[in-house]
Coordinates of C-alpha atoms in Angstrom, one line a residue:
M1 CA -9.1 16.4 14.6
E2 CA -12.9 16.7 14.5
R3 CA -15.4 16.2 11.8
E4 CA -18.0 18.9 11.0
N5 CA -20.5 17.2 13.3
G6 CA -18.0 17.3 16.2
G7 CA -17.2 13.6 16.2
P8 CA -13.9 11.9 15.9
V9 CA -12.4 12.0 12.4
G10 CA -12.2 8.2 12.2
A11 CA -15.9 7.7 12.9
G12 CA -18.3 6.7 10.1
I13 CA -15.9 4.3 8.3
P14 CA -17.9 1.4 6.9
S15 CA -17.7 -1.7 9.0
E16 CA -17.8 -4.0 6.0
M17 CA -14.7 -4.6 4.1
N18 CA -15.0 -3.6 0.5
A19 CA -14.3 -6.2 -2.2
L20 CA -10.7 -5.2 -2.7
E21 CA -9.9 -5.3 1.0
A22 CA -11.6 -8.7 1.4
M23 CA -9.5 -10.0 -1.5
M24 CA -6.3 -8.9 0.2
W25 CA -7.4 -10.4 3.6
R26 CA -8.6 -13.7 2.3
A27 CA -5.8 -14.4 -0.3
E28 CA -3.3 -14.8 2.6
V29 CA -4.3 -18.5 2.7
D30 CA -1.2 -18.4 0.5
P31 CA 1.4 -16.8 2.8
R32 CA 3.3 -15.5 -0.2
L33 CA 0.4 -13.1 -0.7
R34 CA 0.6 -11.3 2.7
S35 CA -0.3 -7.7 2.4
T36 CA 1.4 -5.7 5.1
V37 CA 2.7 -2.1 4.8
T38 CA 5.7 -1.2 6.9
I39 CA 6.6 2.4 7.6
V40 CA 10.1 3.1 8.9
D41 CA 10.5 6.6 10.4
V42 CA 14.1 7.5 11.4
L43 CA 14.1 9.9 14.4
D44 CA 16.8 12.4 15.5
A45 CA 16.5 11.1 19.1
P46 CA 14.5 8.7 21.1
P47 CA 11.0 10.0 21.7
D48 CA 9.4 10.3 25.2
W49 CA 8.0 6.8 25.7
D50 CA 5.1 7.9 27.9
R51 CA 4.1 10.5 25.3
L52 CA 4.4 8.0 22.5
V53 CA 2.1 5.5 24.3
D54 CA -0.4 8.3 25.2
A55 CA -0.4 9.4 21.5
H56 CA -1.4 5.9 20.4
E57 CA -4.0 5.6 23.1
W58 CA -5.5 8.9 21.8
A59 CA -5.3 7.9 18.2
T60 CA -7.3 4.7 18.9
H61 CA -10.0 6.9 20.3
V62 CA -10.0 9.2 17.3
V63 CA -9.8 6.3 14.8
P64 CA -11.9 3.5 16.4
R65 CA -10.9 1.2 13.5
L66 CA -7.5 0.8 15.3
R67 CA -9.3 -1.0 18.1
E68 CA -11.2 -3.4 15.8
R69 CA -10.4 -6.9 14.5
V70 CA -11.7 -8.7 11.4
L71 CA -14.6 -11.2 11.8
E72 CA -15.2 -13.6 8.9
P73 CA -18.6 -15.1 8.2
Y74 CA -18.8 -18.8 7.9
W75 CA -18.1 -20.2 4.4
G76 CA -17.2 -16.8 3.1
W77 CA -20.8 -15.7 2.9
G78 CA -20.4 -12.0 2.3
P79 CA -17.5 -9.7 3.1
P80 CA -15.6 -9.7 6.4
E81 CA -16.6 -7.3 9.1
W82 CA -14.6 -4.9 11.3
V83 CA -15.8 -5.5 14.9
P84 CA -14.6 -4.3 18.3
D85 CA -11.8 -6.3 19.9
P86 CA -13.0 -7.1 23.4
D87 CA -9.5 -8.0 24.4
F88 CA -7.8 -4.9 23.0
A89 CA -4.4 -4.3 24.7
L90 CA -2.4 -1.4 23.6
S91 CA 0.7 -3.0 25.1
F92 CA 0.5 -5.7 22.5
H93 CA 0.4 -3.2 19.6
V94 CA 3.0 -0.7 20.9
R95 CA 6.3 -2.1 22.0
R96 CA 10.0 -1.0 22.2
Q97 CA 13.2 -2.8 21.4
V98 CA 16.8 -1.9 22.0
L99 CA 19.1 -2.6 19.1
P100 CA 22.7 -3.8 19.7
A101 CA 25.1 -1.0 20.3
G102 CA 26.4 0.7 17.2
S103 CA 23.5 -0.5 15.0
G104 CA 23.0 1.4 11.8
R105 CA 20.7 1.6 8.8
R106 CA 21.3 -2.0 7.8
E107 CA 20.3 -3.4 11.3
L108 CA 17.3 -1.2 11.4
L109 CA 16.0 -2.3 8.0
D110 CA 16.6 -6.0 8.9
L111 CA 14.5 -5.5 12.0
A112 CA 11.7 -3.9 10.0
A113 CA 11.9 -6.7 7.4
V114 CA 11.5 -9.4 10.1
L115 CA 8.5 -7.5 11.5
A116 CA 7.0 -7.3 8.0
M117 CA 7.5 -11.1 7.4
T118 CA 5.8 -11.9 10.7
P119 CA 2.1 -12.6 10.1
V120 CA -0.4 -10.3 11.8
D121 CA -2.5 -11.8 14.6
R122 CA -5.8 -12.2 12.8
E123 CA -7.7 -12.3 16.1
R124 CA -6.5 -8.8 17.0
P125 CA -6.5 -5.4 15.2
P126 CA -4.0 -5.9 12.4
W127 CA -1.3 -3.4 13.3
E128 CA 1.8 -3.2 15.4
A129 CA 4.3 -0.4 16.2
V130 CA 7.9 -0.8 17.5
L131 CA 10.1 1.9 18.9
A132 CA 13.7 0.9 18.1
T133 CA 16.5 2.6 20.1
G134 CA 20.2 2.2 20.1
L135 CA 21.0 3.5 16.6
E136 CA 24.3 5.1 16.0
G137 CA 24.5 8.8 16.4
G138 CA 21.9 8.7 19.2
Q139 CA 19.0 8.2 16.7
A140 CA 16.0 6.0 17.1
A141 CA 13.3 4.7 14.8
Y142 CA 9.6 4.1 14.8
V143 CA 8.5 1.1 12.8
L144 CA 4.8 0.7 12.0
K145 CA 3.3 -2.5 10.4
V146 CA -0.3 -2.2 9.2
H147 CA -2.3 -4.7 7.2
H148 CA -3.2 -3.3 3.8
S149 CA -6.9 -4.1 4.3
L150 CA -7.0 -1.4 7.0
A151 CA -5.7 1.4 4.8
D152 CA -3.9 2.2 1.6
G153 CA -0.8 4.4 1.4
L154 CA -2.7 7.7 1.5
G155 CA -5.1 6.4 4.1
L156 CA -2.2 5.4 6.2
M157 CA -0.6 8.8 5.9
Q158 CA -3.9 10.3 7.2
I159 CA -3.8 8.0 10.2
L160 CA -0.1 8.7 10.9
G161 CA -0.8 12.4 10.7
L162 CA -2.8 12.0 14.0
L163 CA 0.4 10.8 15.7
H164 CA 2.6 13.6 14.3
S165 CA 2.9 17.2 15.6
P166 CA 4.4 20.3 13.9
V167 CA 6.3 21.1 17.1
R168 CA 8.6 19.2 19.3
E169 CA 6.9 20.3 22.6
H170 CA 3.9 18.6 24.0
V171 CA 0.6 20.3 23.0
P172 CA -2.0 20.0 25.7
G173 CA -5.8 20.2 25.2
K174 CA -6.3 17.9 22.2
P175 CA -10.0 16.8 22.0
D176 CA -10.5 13.3 23.3
Y177 CA -13.4 10.9 22.7
P178 CA -14.5 8.0 24.9
V179 CA -14.4 4.5 23.4
L180 CA -18.1 3.9 23.0
P181 CA -19.2 0.4 23.9
R182 CA -20.3 -1.6 20.9
E183 CA -21.2 -5.2 21.0
A184 CA -19.5 -7.4 18.4
P185 CA -21.7 -9.9 16.6
S186 CA -20.8 -13.6 16.8
R187 CA -19.5 -15.3 13.7
L188 CA -22.8 -17.2 13.4
A189 CA -24.8 -13.9 13.8
L190 CA -22.7 -12.3 11.1
T191 CA -23.1 -15.2 8.8
T192 CA -26.9 -15.1 9.3
A193 CA -27.0 -11.4 8.6
R194 CA -24.9 -11.8 5.5
A195 CA -27.1 -14.6 4.2
A196 CA -30.2 -12.6 4.8
G197 CA -28.7 -9.6 3.0
L198 CA -27.9 -11.8 0.0
V199 CA -31.5 -13.0 -0.2
R200 CA -32.9 -9.5 0.2
G201 CA -30.5 -8.1 -2.5
L202 CA -31.3 -10.8 -5.0
P203 CA -34.5 -9.4 -6.4
A204 CA -32.9 -5.9 -6.8
S205 CA -29.9 -7.3 -8.5
V206 CA -32.1 -9.4 -10.9
L207 CA -34.2 -6.3 -11.5
G208 CA -31.1 -4.2 -12.1
T209 CA -29.7 -6.8 -14.6
A210 CA -33.1 -6.9 -16.4
T211 CA -33.3 -3.1 -16.5
T212 CA -29.7 -2.9 -17.9
T213 CA -30.5 -5.6 -20.4
A214 CA -33.7 -3.9 -21.5
G215 CA -32.0 -0.6 -21.8
L216 CA -29.2 -2.1 -23.9
A217 CA -31.8 -3.8 -26.1
G218 CA -33.6 -0.5 -26.6
R219 CA -30.4 1.3 -27.5
L220 CA -29.5 -1.5 -29.9
V221 CA -32.8 -0.9 -31.7
T222 CA -32.6 2.9 -31.7
R223 CA -28.8 3.4 -31.9
P224 CA -27.3 0.1 -33.0
L225 CA -24.0 1.3 -34.3
S226 CA -23.1 3.7 -31.5
T227 CA -24.2 1.2 -28.8
L228 CA -22.1 -1.6 -30.2
S229 CA -19.2 0.7 -30.6
D230 CA -19.4 2.1 -27.0
G231 CA -19.9 -1.4 -25.6
S232 CA -17.0 -2.9 -27.5
A233 CA -14.7 0.0 -26.5
F234 CA -15.6 -0.5 -22.9
V235 CA -15.0 -4.3 -23.0
A236 CA -11.7 -3.8 -24.9
S237 CA -10.6 -1.2 -22.3
A238 CA -11.5 -3.4 -19.4
A239 CA -9.6 -6.3 -21.0
R240 CA -6.5 -4.3 -21.5
A241 CA -6.6 -3.1 -17.9
A242 CA -7.4 -6.5 -16.3
L243 CA -5.2 -8.8 -18.4
P244 CA -1.5 -9.1 -17.9
P245 CA 0.7 -6.9 -20.1
A246 CA 2.2 -8.4 -23.2
A247 CA 5.7 -8.5 -21.7
H248 CA 6.8 -11.9 -20.4
G249 CA 8.4 -12.0 -16.9
S250 CA 12.2 -11.9 -16.8
P251 CA 13.8 -15.3 -16.2
L252 CA 16.3 -13.6 -14.0
L253 CA 13.5 -12.6 -11.6
R254 CA 11.5 -15.8 -11.6
G255 CA 12.1 -17.0 -8.0
R256 CA 9.5 -16.4 -5.3
S257 CA 9.7 -17.0 -1.5
L258 CA 8.4 -15.8 1.9
N259 CA 11.5 -13.9 2.6
R260 CA 12.0 -10.1 2.3
R261 CA 14.9 -7.8 2.1
F262 CA 14.6 -4.0 2.7
E263 CA 16.7 -1.3 1.1
A264 CA 16.4 2.5 1.4
L265 CA 17.6 5.2 -0.9
D266 CA 17.5 9.0 -0.5
V267 CA 17.1 11.3 -3.6
D268 CA 16.8 15.0 -3.7
F269 CA 13.2 15.9 -4.5
A270 CA 14.0 19.2 -6.4
E271 CA 16.7 17.5 -8.5
L272 CA 14.4 14.6 -9.5
R273 CA 11.6 16.9 -10.5
A274 CA 14.0 19.1 -12.5
A275 CA 15.3 16.0 -14.2
G276 CA 11.8 15.1 -15.3
R277 CA 11.0 18.6 -16.5
A278 CA 14.3 18.7 -18.4
A279 CA 13.2 15.7 -20.5
G280 CA 9.6 16.8 -20.9
G281 CA 8.2 14.7 -18.1
S282 CA 7.2 14.8 -14.4
L283 CA 8.8 13.8 -11.2
N284 CA 7.0 10.5 -11.4
D285 CA 8.2 9.9 -15.0
A286 CA 11.8 10.5 -13.9
Y287 CA 11.2 8.2 -10.9
L288 CA 10.0 5.4 -13.1
A289 CA 12.8 6.0 -15.7
A290 CA 15.4 5.7 -12.9
V291 CA 13.9 2.5 -11.6
L292 CA 13.9 1.0 -15.1
G293 CA 17.4 2.1 -15.7
G294 CA 18.5 0.3 -12.5
L295 CA 16.6 -2.8 -13.6
A296 CA 18.3 -2.8 -17.0
R297 CA 21.7 -2.5 -15.3
Y298 CA 20.9 -5.4 -13.0
H299 CA 20.0 -7.6 -16.0
R300 CA 23.1 -6.4 -17.9
R301 CA 25.2 -8.0 -15.1
A302 CA 23.7 -11.3 -16.1
G303 CA 24.2 -10.7 -19.8
V304 CA 20.6 -10.6 -20.8
V305 CA 18.4 -7.4 -21.0
P306 CA 14.8 -8.1 -21.9
E307 CA 13.0 -5.6 -24.2
S308 CA 10.5 -5.0 -21.4
V309 CA 9.2 -6.3 -18.1
P310 CA 5.7 -6.4 -16.7
L311 CA 5.2 -3.6 -14.2
G312 CA 2.3 -2.9 -11.8
M313 CA 1.4 0.6 -10.5
P314 CA -1.4 1.6 -8.1
V315 CA -3.3 4.8 -8.8
N316 CA -5.1 6.8 -6.2
T317 CA -8.9 7.0 -6.6
R318 CA -9.6 8.7 -3.3
D319 CA -11.7 11.9 -3.2
E320 CA -12.5 14.4 -0.4
Q321 CA -15.8 12.6 0.5
D322 CA -14.1 9.3 1.3
P323 CA -13.6 8.5 5.0
L324 CA -10.3 8.5 6.7
G325 CA -8.3 5.3 6.1
G326 CA -9.6 2.5 4.0
N327 CA -8.6 1.5 0.4
H328 CA -9.3 3.7 -2.6
W329 CA -7.0 2.7 -5.5
A330 CA -6.9 1.1 -8.9
G331 CA -4.2 -1.2 -10.2
K332 CA -2.5 -0.4 -13.5
R333 CA -0.2 -2.8 -15.4
F334 CA 1.9 -2.3 -18.5
A335 CA 5.0 -3.5 -20.3
A336 CA 7.9 -1.3 -19.0
P337 CA 10.8 -0.8 -21.4
L338 CA 14.4 -1.8 -20.5
D339 CA 15.9 -1.3 -23.9
E340 CA 16.3 2.5 -23.8
D341 CA 19.7 3.5 -22.7
D342 CA 19.2 7.3 -23.0
P343 CA 17.6 8.5 -19.7
A344 CA 15.9 11.5 -21.4
A345 CA 14.4 9.4 -24.1
R346 CA 13.4 6.8 -21.4
I347 CA 11.5 9.5 -19.5
R348 CA 9.6 10.6 -22.6
R349 CA 8.8 7.0 -23.5
I350 CA 7.6 6.3 -20.0
R351 CA 5.4 9.4 -20.0
A352 CA 3.7 8.3 -23.2
I353 CA 3.1 4.8 -21.9
V354 CA 1.7 6.0 -18.6
R355 CA -0.6 8.6 -20.2
E356 CA -2.0 6.0 -22.6
V357 CA -2.7 3.6 -19.7
M358 CA -4.3 6.4 -17.6
D359 CA -6.4 7.5 -20.5
E360 CA -8.2 4.2 -20.7
P361 CA -12.0 4.5 -20.4
V362 CA -11.9 1.8 -17.7
V363 CA -10.0 3.3 -14.7
D364 CA -10.4 0.4 -12.3
A365 CA -10.7 -3.0 -14.0
L366 CA -9.8 -4.7 -10.7
G367 CA -12.7 -2.9 -9.0
L368 CA -15.0 -4.3 -11.6
I369 CA -14.1 -7.9 -11.0
A370 CA -13.2 -7.6 -7.3
P371 CA -16.7 -8.5 -6.0
I372 CA -16.6 -11.7 -8.0
L373 CA -13.1 -12.6 -6.9
A374 CA -13.7 -11.8 -3.2
A375 CA -16.6 -14.3 -3.2
L376 CA -14.4 -17.2 -4.4
P377 CA -13.3 -19.8 -1.8
A378 CA -10.0 -18.5 -0.3
P379 CA -7.7 -21.2 -1.9
L380 CA -9.2 -20.5 -5.3
L381 CA -9.0 -16.7 -4.7
A382 CA -5.3 -17.0 -3.7
Q383 CA -4.6 -19.0 -6.9
V384 CA -6.3 -16.5 -9.1
Q385 CA -4.8 -13.4 -7.3
G386 CA -1.4 -14.9 -7.0
G387 CA -1.3 -15.7 -10.7
A388 CA -2.0 -12.1 -11.5
T389 CA 0.4 -10.4 -9.0
M390 CA 3.2 -12.9 -9.5
A391 CA 3.1 -12.0 -13.2
N392 CA 4.5 -8.6 -12.3
D393 CA 8.3 -8.4 -12.1
V394 CA 8.2 -5.1 -10.3
Q395 CA 5.6 -2.8 -8.7
V396 CA 6.2 0.9 -8.3
S397 CA 4.3 3.3 -6.0
N398 CA 4.5 7.1 -5.3
V399 CA 2.7 8.4 -2.2
P400 CA 2.7 12.1 -1.2
G401 CA 4.5 12.6 2.0
M402 CA 5.2 15.3 4.7
P403 CA 6.3 18.7 3.3
G404 CA 7.2 20.3 6.6
P405 CA 9.0 19.3 9.8
V406 CA 7.0 16.8 11.9
Y407 CA 7.7 15.3 15.4
L408 CA 6.7 12.2 17.2
A409 CA 6.5 12.5 21.0
G410 CA 9.3 15.1 21.0
A411 CA 11.6 13.5 18.4
E412 CA 11.9 14.9 14.9
I413 CA 11.2 12.5 11.9
V414 CA 14.3 13.0 9.7
R415 CA 13.4 10.3 7.1
S416 CA 10.3 8.2 6.4
Y417 CA 10.4 5.0 4.3
P418 CA 7.2 3.4 3.1
F419 CA 7.8 -0.3 2.5
A420 CA 4.7 -1.4 0.5
P421 CA 3.5 -5.0 0.3
L422 CA 5.1 -7.5 -2.0
P423 CA 2.3 -10.0 -2.7
G424 CA 4.0 -12.1 -5.4
A425 CA 6.2 -9.7 -7.3
A426 CA 10.0 -9.7 -7.4
A427 CA 10.3 -6.2 -6.1
M428 CA 8.1 -3.4 -4.8
I429 CA 9.6 0.1 -4.9
A430 CA 7.8 3.0 -3.2
L431 CA 8.6 6.7 -3.0
T432 CA 7.4 9.3 -0.5
S433 CA 8.6 12.8 -0.1
H434 CA 9.8 14.2 3.2
R435 CA 11.1 17.7 3.6
G436 CA 12.8 17.9 0.2
T437 CA 13.9 14.3 0.1
C438 CA 12.5 11.5 -1.9
C439 CA 12.6 8.5 0.5
I440 CA 12.6 5.4 -1.6
A441 CA 11.8 2.1 0.1
V442 CA 12.7 -1.1 -1.8
N443 CA 11.0 -4.3 -0.7
L444 CA 12.7 -7.3 -2.4
D445 CA 12.2 -11.0 -2.6
P446 CA 15.7 -12.4 -2.3
A447 CA 14.7 -15.5 -4.2
A448 CA 14.1 -13.2 -7.2
I449 CA 16.7 -10.5 -6.6
T450 CA 19.5 -12.9 -5.6
D451 CA 22.2 -10.2 -5.3
P452 CA 20.4 -7.4 -3.4
D453 CA 23.6 -5.4 -2.8
A454 CA 24.2 -5.3 -6.6
F455 CA 20.6 -4.4 -7.2
R456 CA 20.8 -1.5 -4.8
A457 CA 24.0 -0.2 -6.5
D458 CA 22.3 -0.5 -9.9
L459 CA 19.2 1.4 -8.6
E460 CA 21.6 4.1 -7.3
A461 CA 23.2 4.3 -10.7
G462 CA 19.8 4.5 -12.4
F463 CA 18.9 7.5 -10.3
A464 CA 22.3 9.1 -10.8
E465 CA 22.0 9.1 -14.6
V466 CA 18.5 10.5 -14.4
L467 CA 19.5 13.2 -11.9
A468 CA 22.4 14.2 -14.2
L469 CA 19.7 15.6 -16.6
A470 CA 18.9 18.4 -14.1
E471 CA 22.5 19.8 -14.2

């Protein structure tokens, strides 16, 4: 768990939030746009409590970000800053709860949903972990809530890897690192520093704009046709990526609220991959086709199946040089078809749509405009961001998981469900793989999905018809 220079793996993470993280943090002035990730790990037995606490204590040394809170400059002058929490108390962040006797999956998911709906304490590091015991069959669960500004899905998997072990037994001798004292700036000092930075950066930004303009003017003189063609292609690509897809939102999924409902499905990894290949696609193509098949069935219950619905999909942009944690992703949106009954044809159609979207010259349109949006006053930012995210009926994510057996303080993780944020959409459906199983976590707004039991059944049917292709 050391870097090449011998320091902790979590050292060197920028203290300033990037524009995307600042947007997610500030948009929560509208509580419907809360961005919390909730991981639910089902354990084969209750872990050793003291070992679990010690593991978290160690992790906060290896990843100092876990001991930091967010400090906002006055008037939104510049990005928020991660600063040490002088009142950090591990007992606030790591707790345990005993579920009523005989509690099963439903009670566990309801507990996790309530935790997800509870706002993070914005004066403390924005994460909490709860060990839930009392599950039927002697099982337990580890529920972790993390604000999305701290890490995206892959970043969170990196951090969770610090708590996991490949063996059940305690492994002594892990390198430890002292928590180095670091004085946190006051809000006034941060604001002053941000304002000074803006002033210092102004000449460079003006010069950069002038240089870019001069270069463009020169290219227009020497290569007018190719320059205009390249520029118009770039602008057109950015517009296609940034603007909502042509599909209108489904009237059936129009409602929005602060409430959340969690559902969890298990699908065989090898079978889903084989189903995708059988139809000329990938596992992700089969996954999307199954979700859309379930959505179509749910609409069919109401007697109306739209031709398509707007769908959002995050895409990983992380590379090996990026520090542990943080956010490195781009948002893609497209009109997802609901009018294809044949699952094999649906897989091929989805594959063609996704490849077209991924082949756009502009990979990250949101990243282009995020610095501008993040600088808006929080109420205006929430209105703009909410208008964009609420235009999506469904969001779908696929995060690589854990291929081999892993343990948490002596207990084996038998399932791991990643409940991604639901900032305005009707449903957020995320998949992660765990030891040959696709763990599918469904985060629903019950004001939009008014019959969650039927929706779950329809999703199960959507996966069943896709999996049948593998036979």
